[in-house]
C-alpha positions as MATLAB code, in Angstrom:
seq = 'MIFQISTINLVQGFTAIVMVIVALVIGARISLKYREAKQRAFLGLGIGWFLLTSPWWSEVVTLIFQEFLGIPVPEGFAVILSTVLIPATLVIWAYASSLLIQGKKMQFAFYGVCIYAVIFQITLFVAYFTDYTLLATRPNVGLRTTDLLAIFLILTLLIFVSLGLIFSIKATRVGTPETKYKGYFLVMAFILFLIGSALDSILSWEGLPIIVPILVRTIQISSSVLFYLGYFLPKPLLKKLTSTD';
ca = [
      30.984  -39.194   64.148;
      33.905  -38.561   61.767;
      32.747  -37.675   58.275;
      34.236  -38.786   55.018;
      34.893  -35.208   54.097;
      34.363  -34.167   50.500;
      36.270  -31.520   48.606;
      33.312  -29.145   48.715;
      33.001  -29.615   52.505;
      36.717  -28.892   52.817;
      36.268  -25.680   50.848;
      33.222  -24.854   52.970;
      35.235  -25.231   56.163;
      38.310  -23.351   54.947;
      36.292  -20.425   53.628;
      34.439  -20.288   56.954;
      37.802  -19.985   58.722;
      38.850  -17.139   56.427;
      35.510  -15.391   56.887;
      35.674  -15.605   60.686;
      39.290  -14.396   60.827;
      38.579  -11.438   58.527;
      35.525  -10.462   60.588;
      37.557  -10.779   63.804;
      40.337   -8.500   62.560;
      37.945   -5.912   61.145;
      35.624   -6.060   64.156;
      38.559   -5.587   66.525;
      39.869   -2.647   64.498;
      36.491   -0.908   64.598;
      36.049   -1.642   68.315;
      39.444   -0.108   69.046;
      38.235    3.103   67.428;
      36.177    3.502   70.606;
      39.363    4.500   72.442;
      39.944    7.364   70.013;
      36.412    8.611   69.439;
      35.005    7.678   72.875;
      31.795    6.561   71.170;
      30.236    3.339   72.431;
      28.671    2.759   69.029;
      32.047    1.745   67.603;
      32.528   -0.812   70.351;
      29.115   -2.331   69.708;
      29.455   -2.321   65.931;
      32.877   -3.954   66.021;
      31.863   -6.661   68.468;
      28.562   -7.157   66.689;
      30.165   -7.567   63.266;
      32.476  -10.300   64.524;
      29.739  -12.105   66.453;
      27.630  -12.157   63.306;
      29.944  -14.916   62.113;
      28.974  -17.153   65.059;
      26.586  -19.253   62.905;
      29.689  -20.442   61.040;
      31.822  -21.193   64.099;
      30.724  -24.826   64.186;
      32.119  -25.293   60.666;
      35.480  -23.995   61.843;
      35.523  -26.150   64.987;
      34.305  -29.268   63.174;
      36.871  -28.948   60.404;
      39.830  -28.294   62.707;
      39.100  -30.632   65.602;
      37.037  -33.409   64.088;
      38.380  -33.714   60.570;
      42.029  -32.743   61.080;
      42.759  -33.676   64.702;
      40.354  -36.590   64.990;
      38.711  -35.189   68.125;
      34.937  -35.790   67.954;
      32.757  -32.695   68.145;
      29.248  -33.628   69.370;
      26.474  -32.575   67.030;
      24.560  -30.932   69.870;
      27.585  -28.831   70.800;
      27.937  -27.701   67.173;
      24.292  -26.628   67.086;
      24.624  -24.682   70.348;
      27.902  -23.055   69.282;
      26.344  -21.763   66.071;
      23.145  -20.418   67.603;
      23.511  -19.434   71.250;
      25.037  -15.983   70.643;
      22.753  -14.850   67.819;
      20.061  -13.146   69.976;
      22.642  -11.321   72.115;
      24.503  -10.257   68.980;
      21.340   -8.726   67.580;
      20.746   -6.792   70.817;
      24.321   -5.461   70.746;
      23.878   -4.426   67.119;
      20.527   -2.762   67.795;
      21.953   -0.882   70.773;
      24.888    0.399   68.716;
      22.468    1.415   65.967;
      20.313    3.301   68.475;
      23.370    5.348   69.433;
      23.854    6.337   65.800;
      20.190    6.918   65.014;
      18.654    9.192   67.603;
      14.915    9.476   68.134;
      11.930    7.882   69.828;
      11.195    5.612   66.872;
      14.633    4.069   67.136;
      14.203    3.590   70.878;
      10.943    1.743   70.290;
      12.656   -0.320   67.606;
      15.419   -1.208   70.061;
      12.910   -2.386   72.658;
      11.141   -4.407   69.975;
      14.413   -6.072   68.996;
      15.077   -6.909   72.652;
      11.662   -8.576   72.991;
      12.266  -10.563   69.804;
      15.745  -11.567   71.025;
      14.338  -12.828   74.337;
      11.752  -14.941   72.501;
      14.479  -16.284   70.215;
      16.789  -17.078   73.138;
      14.054  -18.858   75.096;
      13.206  -20.934   72.024;
      16.860  -21.897   71.664;
      17.222  -22.977   75.285;
      14.003  -24.992   75.184;
      15.359  -26.831   72.145;
      18.792  -27.326   73.746;
      17.299  -29.046   76.783;
      14.652  -31.070   74.943;
      15.762  -31.904   71.408;
      18.418  -29.841   69.652;
      17.458  -31.404   66.304;
      14.435  -29.102   66.413;
      16.976  -26.463   65.388;
      19.490  -28.205   63.164;
      21.443  -31.349   62.362;
      24.966  -31.773   61.040;
      25.155  -34.100   58.026;
      28.676  -32.894   57.222;
      30.910  -29.958   58.184;
      28.048  -27.460   58.073;
      24.676  -27.498   59.785;
      21.351  -28.207   58.128;
      18.798  -25.935   59.765;
      15.166  -26.810   60.360;
      12.278  -24.601   59.276;
      11.943  -23.326   62.853;
      15.507  -22.055   63.058;
      15.432  -20.855   59.451;
      12.505  -18.548   60.245;
      14.370  -17.017   63.189;
      17.559  -16.654   61.151;
      15.739  -14.931   58.289;
      14.037  -12.497   60.672;
      17.341  -11.827   62.439;
      19.129  -11.216   59.146;
      16.437   -8.812   57.969;
      16.513   -6.869   61.254;
      20.294   -6.648   61.200;
      20.480   -5.487   57.591;
      17.581   -3.050   58.013;
      19.239   -1.355   60.981;
      22.532   -1.219   59.130;
      20.975    0.293   56.027;
      19.149    2.947   58.047;
      22.293    4.505   59.515;
      24.288    3.872   56.326;
      21.803    5.623   54.040;
      21.597    8.463   56.547;
      25.370    8.901   56.255;
      25.133    9.212   52.452;
      22.759   12.166   52.748;
      24.577   14.377   55.217;
      28.044   15.523   56.123;
      31.282   15.728   54.212;
      32.125   13.833   51.004;
      34.166   11.428   53.146;
      31.147   10.651   55.320;
      28.977   10.130   52.250;
      31.403    7.715   50.623;
      31.761    5.806   53.862;
      27.984    5.538   53.871;
      28.022    4.146   50.328;
      30.542    1.486   51.325;
      28.404    0.536   54.318;
      25.303    0.247   52.143;
      27.169   -2.074   49.781;
      28.489   -4.057   52.748;
      25.030   -4.751   54.133;
      23.574   -5.616   50.732;
      26.389   -8.084   50.044;
      26.065   -9.572   53.524;
      22.345  -10.070   52.932;
      22.914  -11.726   49.556;
      25.776  -13.916   50.782;
      24.021  -15.045   53.947;
      20.784  -15.764   52.078;
      22.598  -17.895   49.503;
      24.573  -19.642   52.237;
      21.405  -20.656   54.057;
      19.378  -21.605   50.973;
      21.912  -23.633   49.013;
      22.916  -27.194   49.814;
      26.582  -27.463   48.881;
      26.548  -31.178   48.061;
      26.377  -31.777   44.323;
      27.115  -28.170   43.407;
      30.222  -27.052   41.503;
      33.037  -26.180   43.885;
      33.057  -22.623   42.575;
      29.646  -21.986   44.187;
      30.725  -22.003   47.867;
      33.843  -20.065   46.905;
      31.743  -17.334   45.274;
      29.235  -17.216   48.139;
      31.924  -16.940   50.796;
      33.781  -14.368   48.680;
      30.620  -12.247   48.745;
      30.474  -12.547   52.532;
      34.159  -11.760   52.996;
      33.821   -8.788   50.625;
      31.029   -7.436   52.819;
      33.481   -7.346   55.738;
      36.046   -5.466   53.662;
      33.428   -2.923   52.580;
      32.255   -2.610   56.182;
      35.844   -1.775   57.149;
      36.057    0.877   54.418;
      32.895    2.375   55.847;
      34.894    3.351   58.932;
      38.491    3.523   57.711;
      38.478    4.983   54.215;
      42.069    5.397   52.968;
      42.898    8.950   51.930;
      44.226    7.947   48.478;
      40.982    6.096   47.728;
      38.893    9.026   48.970;
      40.903   11.416   46.808;
      40.366    9.221   43.764;
      36.639    8.953   44.434;
      36.135   12.681   44.980;
      38.169   13.551   41.887;
      35.630   11.744   39.719;
      32.691   13.811   41.052;
];
């Protein structure tokens, strides 16, 4: 099925491409920090941040292959592409968080996330092999999720942001001024990601002013930039921030 693509769908697809590329570059940069610091947390956080964009991969693939190249992308494939990695991504993120937040409570939380991820993954595979429309359909470039998938996505988003805020807020309370400011940037990153992702899932782009998807995706892209600053804070910026204290 080749859509008669609208301007707002075109913007939706292009901004998804930008968002995925930005997350890939930033995620790779953070993952490479593992070689310097020899801390597995960086590897997990970098990979996890990039994989968090997987729900938007179908928009990228649909726009490029189906709309520009004329190569049909099956709806079922688009649904699988945008959902299959979410549970594993959450486990990776929770594991990296457990390395940053020591303690028995965090270990129990990690095991709880793993159990939730298994339930989520099983639900996905049951839907894949029975009726993928139980999860989502694709009326245009983006997917329209069902209530079932929406519930899982909301829970996943809340778990991800909660874990991120825990180690970010912890960083703002201890250590050097540099560590504290990095923590502040991380807190802002997770809050913006929560807001952007929530708006992205709630709003139906059709009929809205074109500025709306641009603003929503700008929020999401900004969260990636802030996440980067949470690990690579430029010295001139740090100096300017500390001089105002």
